[in-house]
């Protein structure tokens, strides 16, 4: 920037100097005799080193943006020579390379449907920017290729296994409604013949070497979907930004639609045909559906009395009640003044569906929660024999259903015989199960042999209990039972014995190091280092002799607060 400023300043000084020189020269020439003239050579040349520049031309230089800069003439000549040499070697600037295999311009599909087979001719415009071989996709699916040409020259085709159509079917429009009405009328007459053919879908592609612009033409045949209830043709197409189509149907009065198309029209053409045309967006699916615009109802023959068919009364199948089989696992946890019940019932509903399951529990049991993946709601009803839990399922089920019930039953604080709180599943073929007993506190639990006499309950080893039950226990299971009939009306009893707790030491001093220093003022200072084992005591109390006081205390090197009592 400094060099450019100096050059502009010099030019300005030269212009000012030239202006004053011109003024003096003009005055000098006016004083010359009439016979004398200026000895200047060419126009604008005042001397060998001074040139005349009009102010209007110099003003245009200052008004230009950017104003430019001055360079020596030899530098300008060198740059000009290099530029001319570059243009001589490369007359045109090279185009930037596109890192793509190919790009489509547009695609046009023209087809004719005759005798449930459509023949299409597709034309693609595309470009290959790179100098390499590329694979160009062709229409694929359940199609048969007839001819493939590239720039009016026949070429070979590569066939591979079908990879499917990515875009799903679009929502069906008015054609689907017309087809349903047509099917309802046609069901009373002869339906379309079904050939039962099994199509084979493939992917097709061609190899093209670039660079260059090409025109690809493909002729292929597509069969109509072998379904008597719909008129449809589907195949996969390459994803092209612009697609146009024209399809002639072999029947007149038809309405057609193409998935993801715009501006689709259906016109009756010459020769009892229907022309369907429109534009498709960027997609890989070509699905054409059509149906008659109007429906002609077949004439119904008059039924005579002799042809009348007798009305047969339809026998209604007898609905049998459901059969329910229940298998239960009950964990009873004793301690802290109550019995905690954790129940899991596996129900097998057969023969017919069932939507409500009822459980009966003792009145003393408080229900905490009822859970199941198939449970919609539950309620508790008070009855004379106990409390009934009514479980409503979210559907009429005929399958396996699992239900979990949690409850609590209060106990007294004295030694007593306790009736085991169990549940009963109502309206079942059998109710088998297992019972496990655990203790949460220091109590002794023993079975009462007399209560087992008239019950279908047998004690078993706790290790023989099912995993579904033992996995729910948080402590060791002390007793295990298996029953074939639930002990509800005649309960199973257990003997609960509470033993007196023995007091134990909560804190203990293992070692003490004492250091005492006697002073001259009839005082002493004692430092005690104690190794203390503490088990649950929040405060450790220390008694000192009369006339003594504690100055400081620390626990694990951290100062501790001292409270005096």
Coordinates of C-alpha atoms in Angstrom, one line a residue:
X1 CA 0.0 0.0 0.0
X2 CA 2.9 2.4 0.7
X3 CA 4.5 1.8 -2.7
X4 CA 1.2 2.5 -4.5
X5 CA 0.7 5.7 -2.6
X6 CA 4.2 7.0 -3.6
X7 CA 3.6 6.3 -7.2
X8 CA 0.2 8.2 -7.1
X9 CA 1.9 11.1 -5.4
X10 CA 4.6 11.3 -8.1
X11 CA 2.0 11.3 -10.8
X12 CA 0.1 14.1 -9.1
X13 CA 3.3 16.2 -8.8
X14 CA 4.1 15.5 -12.5
X15 CA 0.6 16.6 -13.5
X16 CA 0.8 19.8 -11.4
X17 CA 4.3 20.5 -12.8
X18 CA 3.0 19.9 -16.4
X19 CA 0.0 22.2 -15.8
X20 CA 2.2 25.1 -14.6
X21 CA 4.7 24.5 -17.5
X22 CA 1.8 24.5 -20.0
X23 CA 0.6 27.8 -18.6
X24 CA 4.0 29.4 -18.9
X25 CA 4.5 28.0 -22.3
X26 CA 1.1 29.4 -23.5
X27 CA 2.0 32.8 -22.2
X28 CA 5.4 32.5 -23.9
X29 CA 3.8 31.5 -27.2
X30 CA 1.4 34.4 -27.0
X31 CA 4.4 36.8 -26.8
X32 CA 6.1 35.3 -29.8
X33 CA 6.0 37.1 -33.1
X34 CA 3.3 35.9 -35.5
X35 CA 5.8 34.3 -37.8
X36 CA 7.2 32.1 -35.1
X37 CA 5.5 28.8 -33.9
X38 CA 6.2 26.1 -31.3
X39 CA 9.0 23.7 -32.1
X40 CA 7.1 20.8 -30.5
X41 CA 7.0 17.7 -32.5
X42 CA 3.9 15.4 -32.1
X43 CA 0.6 16.5 -30.5
X44 CA 0.8 16.7 -26.6
X45 CA 4.6 16.7 -26.5
X46 CA 6.0 19.6 -24.7
X47 CA 9.6 18.5 -24.5
X48 CA 11.6 15.3 -24.6
X49 CA 10.7 14.4 -21.0
X50 CA 7.4 16.2 -20.5
X51 CA 4.0 15.1 -22.0
X52 CA 0.7 17.0 -22.0
X53 CA -2.2 15.0 -20.5
X54 CA -5.7 16.5 -20.6
X55 CA -7.4 16.9 -17.2
X56 CA -10.5 15.1 -18.4
X57 CA -8.5 11.9 -19.2
X58 CA -6.7 12.1 -16.0
X59 CA -9.9 12.4 -14.0
X60 CA -11.3 9.2 -15.5
X61 CA -8.3 7.3 -14.1
X62 CA -9.1 8.5 -10.6
X63 CA -12.8 7.5 -10.9
X64 CA -12.1 3.9 -11.8
X65 CA -12.5 1.2 -9.2
X66 CA -10.1 -0.3 -8.4
X67 CA -7.7 2.4 -9.4
X68 CA -4.9 -0.1 -10.2
X69 CA -1.2 0.0 -9.7
X70 CA 1.9 0.8 -11.7
X71 CA 4.4 -1.9 -12.7
X72 CA 7.6 -1.6 -14.8
X73 CA 7.2 -2.2 -18.5
X74 CA 9.6 -5.2 -18.5
X75 CA 7.4 -6.9 -15.9
X76 CA 4.3 -6.3 -17.9
X77 CA 5.9 -7.7 -21.1
X78 CA 7.0 -10.8 -19.2
X79 CA 3.5 -11.4 -17.8
X80 CA 1.9 -10.9 -21.2
X81 CA 4.3 -13.3 -22.8
X82 CA 3.5 -16.0 -20.2
X83 CA -0.2 -15.5 -20.7
X84 CA 0.0 -15.8 -24.5
X85 CA 2.1 -19.0 -24.1
X86 CA -0.5 -20.6 -21.7
X87 CA -3.4 -19.8 -24.1
X88 CA -1.4 -21.2 -26.9
X89 CA -1.0 -24.5 -25.0
X90 CA -4.7 -24.6 -23.6
X91 CA -7.1 -22.6 -25.8
X92 CA -10.0 -23.3 -23.4
X93 CA -10.2 -23.6 -19.6
X94 CA -10.9 -27.2 -18.5
X95 CA -14.4 -28.0 -16.9
X96 CA -14.4 -29.2 -13.2
X97 CA -14.7 -32.9 -12.8
X98 CA -17.9 -34.3 -11.2
X99 CA -17.3 -37.2 -8.9
X100 CA -20.4 -39.1 -9.9
X101 CA -20.9 -42.2 -12.2
X102 CA -23.8 -40.8 -14.2
X103 CA -26.7 -38.4 -14.2
X104 CA -30.1 -38.8 -15.7
X105 CA -31.8 -36.1 -17.7
X106 CA -35.4 -37.4 -18.2
X107 CA -37.3 -40.6 -18.8
X108 CA -40.4 -41.3 -20.9
X109 CA -42.5 -44.5 -20.8
X110 CA -45.0 -45.5 -23.5
X111 CA -47.0 -48.7 -23.0
X112 CA -49.9 -50.7 -24.4
X113 CA -51.9 -53.2 -22.4
X114 CA -53.4 -56.1 -24.3
X115 CA -54.6 -59.5 -23.0
X116 CA -53.3 -58.9 -19.5
X117 CA -49.7 -58.1 -20.7
X118 CA -48.3 -54.6 -21.1
X119 CA -45.5 -53.8 -23.6
X120 CA -43.5 -50.7 -22.7
X121 CA -40.8 -48.7 -24.5
X122 CA -38.7 -46.5 -22.2
X123 CA -36.3 -43.8 -23.3
X124 CA -33.6 -42.4 -21.0
X125 CA -31.3 -39.4 -21.5
X126 CA -28.2 -39.5 -19.3
X127 CA -24.6 -38.3 -19.1
X128 CA -21.4 -40.0 -17.9
X129 CA -18.9 -37.3 -16.8
X130 CA -15.9 -39.5 -16.0
X131 CA -13.7 -41.5 -18.2
X132 CA -14.6 -44.9 -16.8
X133 CA -17.0 -47.8 -17.0
X134 CA -20.3 -47.4 -15.1
X135 CA -23.3 -49.7 -14.6
X136 CA -26.6 -48.0 -15.5
X137 CA -29.8 -49.5 -14.0
X138 CA -32.7 -50.6 -16.2
X139 CA -36.4 -51.3 -15.4
X140 CA -36.5 -54.4 -13.2
X141 CA -38.8 -56.8 -11.4
X142 CA -41.1 -59.3 -13.0
X143 CA -40.4 -58.0 -16.5
X144 CA -39.1 -59.5 -19.8
X145 CA -36.7 -57.5 -21.9
X146 CA -37.3 -57.4 -25.6
X147 CA -34.6 -55.0 -26.9
X148 CA -32.1 -52.6 -25.4
X149 CA -30.3 -50.0 -27.6
X150 CA -27.7 -47.4 -26.7
X151 CA -27.5 -44.5 -29.2
X152 CA -29.5 -46.7 -31.7
X153 CA -27.0 -49.6 -31.3
X154 CA -28.0 -52.9 -29.6
X155 CA -26.0 -53.7 -26.5
X156 CA -25.8 -56.6 -24.0
X157 CA -27.5 -56.6 -20.6
X158 CA -26.4 -57.8 -17.1
X159 CA -29.0 -59.7 -15.1
X160 CA -28.8 -60.2 -11.3
X161 CA -31.0 -61.2 -8.4
X162 CA -33.8 -58.8 -7.6
X163 CA -33.0 -56.4 -4.8
X164 CA -36.6 -55.2 -4.3
X165 CA -38.4 -51.9 -4.5
X166 CA -37.5 -49.4 -1.8
X167 CA -40.6 -47.1 -2.0
X168 CA -43.8 -48.5 -0.5
X169 CA -47.1 -48.4 -2.2
X170 CA -48.8 -45.0 -2.1
X171 CA -52.3 -44.6 -0.5
X172 CA -55.0 -45.9 -2.9
X173 CA -57.4 -43.4 -4.3
X174 CA -60.7 -43.5 -6.2
X175 CA -59.6 -46.4 -8.3
X176 CA -59.6 -48.7 -5.3
X177 CA -63.2 -47.7 -4.4
X178 CA -64.3 -48.4 -8.0
X179 CA -62.5 -51.7 -8.0
X180 CA -64.3 -52.8 -4.8
X181 CA -67.7 -51.9 -6.3
X182 CA -66.8 -53.8 -9.5
X183 CA -65.7 -56.9 -7.5
X184 CA -69.0 -56.9 -5.5
X185 CA -70.9 -57.1 -8.8
X186 CA -68.6 -59.5 -10.5
X187 CA -68.8 -61.9 -7.6
X188 CA -72.3 -62.8 -8.7
X189 CA -71.1 -63.7 -12.2
X190 CA -68.1 -65.4 -13.7
X191 CA -64.8 -64.1 -12.4
X192 CA -61.6 -63.5 -14.3
X193 CA -59.5 -66.5 -15.0
X194 CA -56.5 -66.9 -12.8
X195 CA -53.5 -68.4 -14.6
X196 CA -51.5 -69.2 -11.5
X197 CA -48.2 -68.2 -13.0
X198 CA -45.1 -67.8 -10.8
X199 CA -43.1 -64.8 -11.9
X200 CA -39.3 -64.4 -11.5
X201 CA -38.0 -60.9 -10.7
X202 CA -34.5 -59.7 -11.7
X203 CA -32.3 -56.6 -11.7
X204 CA -31.0 -55.5 -15.1
X205 CA -28.2 -53.1 -15.9
X206 CA -25.9 -52.1 -18.8
X207 CA -22.2 -51.2 -18.9
X208 CA -21.4 -47.8 -20.4
X209 CA -18.0 -46.1 -20.8
X210 CA -17.7 -42.4 -20.4
X211 CA -17.4 -39.6 -20.8
X212 CA -20.3 -38.6 -23.1
X213 CA -24.0 -38.0 -23.4
X214 CA -26.2 -40.9 -24.5
X215 CA -29.8 -42.0 -25.3
X216 CA -30.9 -45.4 -23.9
X217 CA -34.0 -47.2 -25.2
X218 CA -35.5 -50.3 -23.6
X219 CA -38.4 -52.4 -24.8
X220 CA -39.9 -54.8 -22.2
X221 CA -43.1 -56.7 -21.3
X222 CA -44.8 -56.7 -17.9
X223 CA -47.6 -59.1 -17.0
X224 CA -50.7 -58.0 -15.1
X225 CA -50.8 -58.9 -11.4
X226 CA -52.3 -62.4 -11.2
X227 CA -55.2 -61.4 -8.9
X228 CA -58.8 -61.5 -10.0
X229 CA -59.8 -58.8 -7.5
X230 CA -57.6 -56.0 -8.9
X231 CA -56.1 -54.6 -12.1
X232 CA -52.5 -53.7 -11.5
X233 CA -49.1 -53.6 -13.1
X234 CA -46.0 -53.0 -11.0
X235 CA -42.3 -52.9 -11.8
X236 CA -39.2 -51.0 -10.6
X237 CA -37.8 -48.1 -12.5
X238 CA -34.5 -46.1 -12.2
X239 CA -34.7 -43.0 -10.0
X240 CA -34.9 -40.2 -12.6
X241 CA -35.9 -36.6 -11.7
X242 CA -38.4 -36.3 -14.5
X243 CA -40.6 -39.1 -15.7
X244 CA -43.5 -39.0 -18.1
X245 CA -45.8 -41.9 -19.1
X246 CA -48.5 -42.8 -21.6
X247 CA -50.3 -46.1 -21.3
X248 CA -53.1 -47.4 -23.6
X249 CA -55.6 -49.9 -22.1
X250 CA -57.4 -52.3 -24.3
X251 CA -60.8 -51.3 -22.8
X252 CA -62.6 -47.9 -22.9
X253 CA -64.3 -46.2 -20.0
X254 CA -61.5 -47.0 -17.5
X255 CA -60.1 -44.8 -14.8
X256 CA -56.4 -45.2 -13.9
X257 CA -53.9 -43.9 -11.4
X258 CA -50.1 -44.3 -10.9
X259 CA -48.4 -44.1 -7.5
X260 CA -46.8 -40.7 -6.8
X261 CA -48.0 -39.2 -10.1
X262 CA -49.2 -35.7 -10.8
X263 CA -51.7 -34.6 -13.4
X264 CA -52.9 -38.1 -14.3
X265 CA -55.7 -38.1 -16.9
X266 CA -57.8 -40.9 -18.3
X267 CA -59.2 -40.3 -21.7
X268 CA -61.1 -42.6 -24.1
X269 CA -59.0 -43.0 -27.2
X270 CA -59.8 -44.3 -30.7
X271 CA -60.5 -48.0 -31.1
X272 CA -62.2 -48.5 -27.7
X273 CA -59.1 -47.8 -25.7
X274 CA -58.3 -45.7 -22.7
X275 CA -55.2 -43.4 -22.6
X276 CA -53.7 -42.8 -19.1
X277 CA -50.9 -40.2 -19.0
X278 CA -49.1 -38.1 -16.4
X279 CA -45.9 -37.2 -14.7
X280 CA -44.1 -39.1 -11.9
X281 CA -41.7 -37.7 -9.4
X282 CA -38.4 -39.2 -8.2
X283 CA -39.2 -42.8 -7.2
X284 CA -38.2 -46.3 -8.0
X285 CA -41.8 -47.7 -8.2
X286 CA -44.1 -47.7 -11.2
X287 CA -47.5 -49.1 -10.1
X288 CA -50.5 -48.6 -12.4
X289 CA -54.0 -49.4 -11.3
X290 CA -57.3 -49.1 -13.2
X291 CA -61.0 -49.9 -12.8
X292 CA -64.2 -49.2 -14.8
X293 CA -65.7 -45.8 -14.3
X294 CA -69.2 -47.1 -14.4
X295 CA -70.5 -50.5 -13.3
X296 CA -73.1 -52.5 -15.3
X297 CA -75.2 -54.8 -13.1
X298 CA -76.0 -58.2 -14.6
X299 CA -79.7 -59.0 -15.1
X300 CA -81.1 -61.3 -12.5
X301 CA -83.3 -64.2 -13.8
X302 CA -86.8 -64.5 -12.3
X303 CA -87.0 -67.2 -9.8
X304 CA -90.0 -69.5 -10.1
X305 CA -91.7 -71.4 -7.3
X306 CA -90.2 -74.7 -8.4
X307 CA -86.7 -73.2 -8.3
X308 CA -87.1 -71.7 -4.9
X309 CA -84.6 -73.2 -2.5
X310 CA -85.8 -74.1 1.0
X311 CA -84.4 -72.1 3.8
X312 CA -82.2 -74.2 6.0
X313 CA -81.9 -73.3 9.6
X314 CA -78.3 -72.8 10.5
X315 CA -77.4 -74.8 13.6
X316 CA -75.5 -72.8 16.2
X317 CA -72.4 -74.3 17.7
X318 CA -72.7 -74.8 21.4
X319 CA -70.3 -72.7 23.4
X320 CA -68.7 -74.7 26.2
X321 CA -67.4 -73.0 29.4
X322 CA -63.7 -72.5 29.7
X323 CA -61.4 -74.8 31.6
X324 CA -58.8 -73.1 33.9
X325 CA -55.8 -74.8 35.5
X326 CA -53.9 -72.9 38.3
X327 CA -50.4 -73.5 39.5
X328 CA -49.2 -71.2 42.4
X329 CA -46.0 -70.3 44.1
X330 CA -46.3 -68.6 47.5
X331 CA -43.4 -67.1 49.5
X332 CA -44.2 -66.3 53.1
X333 CA -41.7 -64.0 54.9
X334 CA -42.1 -63.8 58.7
X335 CA -40.8 -61.0 60.9
X336 CA -41.1 -57.5 62.2
X337 CA -44.7 -58.1 63.4
X338 CA -46.3 -59.2 60.1
X339 CA -46.3 -61.8 57.4
X340 CA -45.4 -60.7 53.9
X341 CA -47.0 -62.8 51.1
X342 CA -45.5 -62.8 47.6
X343 CA -47.8 -64.9 45.3
X344 CA -47.4 -65.9 41.7
X345 CA -50.2 -67.8 39.9
X346 CA -49.8 -69.3 36.4
X347 CA -53.2 -69.8 34.8
X348 CA -53.8 -72.1 31.7
X349 CA -57.2 -71.1 30.1
X350 CA -58.4 -73.7 27.6
X351 CA -61.5 -74.7 25.5
X352 CA -63.0 -71.2 25.4
X353 CA -61.8 -67.7 26.2
X354 CA -62.2 -66.1 29.7
X355 CA -61.9 -62.5 30.7
X356 CA -62.3 -62.4 34.5
X357 CA -60.3 -64.3 37.2
X358 CA -61.4 -64.3 40.9
X359 CA -59.1 -64.9 43.9
X360 CA -60.2 -65.5 47.5
X361 CA -57.9 -64.4 50.3
X362 CA -58.3 -64.2 54.1
X363 CA -59.9 -61.2 55.7
X364 CA -56.7 -60.5 57.7
X365 CA -54.6 -60.1 54.5
X366 CA -54.1 -56.6 53.2
X367 CA -53.6 -56.5 49.4
X368 CA -50.6 -54.3 48.4
X369 CA -50.5 -54.8 44.7
X370 CA -51.8 -57.0 41.8
X371 CA -49.7 -57.1 38.6
X372 CA -50.0 -58.8 35.2
X373 CA -49.1 -58.0 31.6
X374 CA -52.7 -58.9 30.6
X375 CA -54.4 -57.2 33.6
X376 CA -56.7 -54.2 32.9
X377 CA -58.1 -53.5 36.4
X378 CA -58.9 -55.2 39.7
X379 CA -61.2 -54.6 42.7
X380 CA -61.6 -56.1 46.2
X381 CA -65.0 -57.3 47.4
X382 CA -65.8 -58.1 51.0
X383 CA -67.6 -61.4 51.5
X384 CA -68.5 -63.6 54.4
X385 CA -65.7 -66.2 53.8
X386 CA -63.0 -63.7 53.0
X387 CA -62.0 -60.9 50.5
X388 CA -62.5 -61.6 46.8
X389 CA -60.0 -60.1 44.3
X390 CA -61.8 -59.6 40.9
X391 CA -59.2 -59.3 38.1
X392 CA -60.4 -58.1 34.7
X393 CA -58.2 -59.0 31.8
X394 CA -57.6 -56.7 28.8
X395 CA -59.2 -59.3 26.5
X396 CA -61.0 -62.6 26.4
X397 CA -58.0 -64.9 26.5
X398 CA -57.5 -68.6 25.8
X399 CA -53.8 -68.9 26.7
X400 CA -51.3 -68.8 29.6
X401 CA -51.8 -65.8 31.9
X402 CA -49.5 -65.0 34.9
X403 CA -50.7 -62.9 37.8
X404 CA -48.7 -61.7 40.9
X405 CA -50.3 -60.6 44.2
X406 CA -48.5 -58.9 47.1
X407 CA -50.0 -58.7 50.6
X408 CA -49.4 -58.4 54.4
X409 CA -50.9 -60.0 57.5
X410 CA -50.3 -58.7 61.0
X411 CA -48.9 -61.0 63.8
X412 CA -48.9 -60.6 67.5
X413 CA -45.6 -60.0 69.5
X414 CA -46.0 -63.2 71.5
X415 CA -45.3 -66.8 70.8
X416 CA -48.3 -68.4 69.0
X417 CA -49.6 -70.7 66.4
X418 CA -50.3 -68.8 63.1
X419 CA -52.6 -69.8 60.3
X420 CA -50.7 -69.6 57.1
X421 CA -52.4 -66.9 54.9
X422 CA -52.9 -68.5 51.4
X423 CA -55.1 -67.6 48.4
X424 CA -57.7 -69.6 46.5
X425 CA -58.4 -69.4 42.7
X426 CA -62.1 -69.7 42.1
X427 CA -63.8 -71.7 39.3
X428 CA -60.7 -73.8 38.3
X429 CA -60.3 -77.5 37.6
X430 CA -57.3 -77.8 40.0
X431 CA -55.3 -75.4 42.1
X432 CA -51.9 -76.9 42.8
X433 CA -48.9 -75.1 44.2
X434 CA -45.9 -74.7 46.5
X435 CA -45.3 -72.7 49.8
X436 CA -42.0 -71.5 51.0
X437 CA -41.3 -70.0 54.5
X438 CA -38.5 -67.6 55.4
X439 CA -37.7 -65.6 58.6
X440 CA -36.6 -61.9 58.4
X441 CA -35.8 -61.6 62.1
X442 CA -34.6 -63.8 65.0
X443 CA -37.7 -66.0 65.3
X444 CA -38.1 -69.8 65.3
X445 CA -40.6 -71.2 62.8
X446 CA -41.8 -74.8 63.1
X447 CA -44.6 -76.7 61.4
X448 CA -47.5 -78.0 63.5
X449 CA -47.8 -81.7 62.7
X450 CA -51.5 -81.9 63.8
X451 CA -52.5 -79.4 61.2
X452 CA -51.2 -81.6 58.4
X453 CA -53.4 -84.6 59.2
X454 CA -56.5 -83.7 57.2
X455 CA -54.9 -81.6 54.4
X456 CA -53.6 -82.4 51.0
X457 CA -50.3 -80.7 52.0
X458 CA -47.0 -82.5 52.3
X459 CA -43.7 -80.9 53.6
X460 CA -40.8 -81.1 51.2
X461 CA -37.1 -80.1 51.3
X462 CA -36.7 -76.4 50.6
X463 CA -34.1 -77.2 47.9
X464 CA -36.9 -79.0 46.0
X465 CA -39.0 -75.8 45.6
X466 CA -39.3 -74.4 42.1
X467 CA -36.9 -71.7 40.9
X468 CA -39.9 -69.3 40.4
X469 CA -40.4 -69.4 44.2
X470 CA -36.8 -69.7 45.5
X471 CA -35.6 -66.8 43.4
X472 CA -38.0 -64.4 45.2
X473 CA -36.5 -65.1 48.6
X474 CA -34.1 -62.7 50.2
X475 CA -33.0 -65.1 53.0
X476 CA -32.7 -68.8 53.4
X477 CA -36.0 -70.7 53.0
X478 CA -36.6 -72.6 56.3
X479 CA -39.7 -74.7 55.4
X480 CA -41.2 -75.9 52.1
X481 CA -44.7 -77.4 51.4
X482 CA -46.5 -78.8 48.3
X483 CA -50.3 -79.0 48.2
X484 CA -52.8 -80.6 45.8
X485 CA -55.7 -78.8 47.3
X486 CA -55.3 -75.3 48.7
X487 CA -55.5 -75.2 52.5
X488 CA -58.0 -72.3 52.7
X489 CA -61.0 -73.4 54.7
X490 CA -58.8 -75.6 56.9
X491 CA -55.6 -73.6 57.2
X492 CA -52.0 -74.8 57.6
X493 CA -50.6 -73.7 60.9
X494 CA -47.0 -72.8 62.0
X495 CA -45.5 -72.4 65.4
X496 CA -43.8 -69.0 65.8
X497 CA -41.4 -68.7 68.8
X498 CA -39.8 -65.4 69.7
X499 CA -36.6 -65.7 71.7
X500 CA -35.2 -62.9 73.9
X501 CA -32.4 -60.9 72.3
X502 CA -29.1 -61.0 74.1
X503 CA -27.4 -57.6 74.5
X504 CA -24.0 -57.4 72.8
X505 CA -21.3 -54.9 72.9
X506 CA -21.7 -52.1 70.4
X507 CA -18.3 -50.5 70.9
X508 CA -14.9 -51.7 72.1
X509 CA -11.5 -50.3 72.8
X510 CA -8.7 -52.6 71.6
X511 CA -5.6 -50.6 72.5
X512 CA -4.8 -47.4 74.4
X513 CA -1.6 -45.3 74.4
X514 CA -1.5 -42.8 77.2
X515 CA 1.1 -40.0 77.6
X516 CA 1.1 -37.7 80.7
X517 CA 3.2 -34.5 81.1
X518 CA 3.4 -32.9 84.7
X519 CA 3.7 -29.2 84.8
X520 CA 5.3 -26.9 87.4
X521 CA 1.9 -25.3 88.3
X522 CA 0.6 -28.5 89.9
X523 CA -1.3 -29.5 86.6
X524 CA -0.9 -32.4 84.2
X525 CA -1.7 -32.8 80.5
X526 CA -2.7 -36.3 79.3
X527 CA -3.0 -37.4 75.7
X528 CA -4.9 -40.7 75.0
X529 CA -4.6 -42.5 71.6
X530 CA -7.3 -45.2 71.4
X531 CA -8.0 -47.9 68.8
X532 CA -11.9 -48.1 69.0
X533 CA -14.2 -50.6 67.2
X534 CA -17.7 -49.1 66.9
X535 CA -20.8 -50.9 65.7
X536 CA -23.8 -48.5 65.4
X537 CA -23.1 -46.1 68.3
X538 CA -23.6 -42.5 67.2
X539 CA -21.9 -41.0 70.3
X540 CA -19.1 -42.4 72.3
X541 CA -19.3 -41.3 76.0
X542 CA -16.1 -40.6 78.0
X543 CA -16.1 -40.0 81.8
X544 CA -13.3 -37.9 83.3
X545 CA -12.3 -37.5 86.9
X546 CA -13.4 -34.6 89.0
X547 CA -11.5 -31.4 88.3
X548 CA -10.5 -32.5 84.8
X549 CA -11.7 -31.3 81.5
X550 CA -11.2 -32.2 77.8
X551 CA -9.4 -29.7 75.7
X552 CA -9.7 -31.3 72.2
X553 CA -10.7 -34.6 70.4
X554 CA -10.0 -35.9 66.9
X555 CA -11.3 -39.0 65.0
X556 CA -9.0 -40.3 62.3
X557 CA -7.1 -37.0 62.5
X558 CA -10.2 -34.9 61.9
X559 CA -11.3 -32.6 64.8
X560 CA -14.5 -33.7 66.5
X561 CA -17.1 -31.7 68.5
X562 CA -17.4 -32.4 72.2
X563 CA -20.7 -32.3 74.0
X564 CA -20.8 -32.0 77.7
X565 CA -23.5 -33.6 79.9

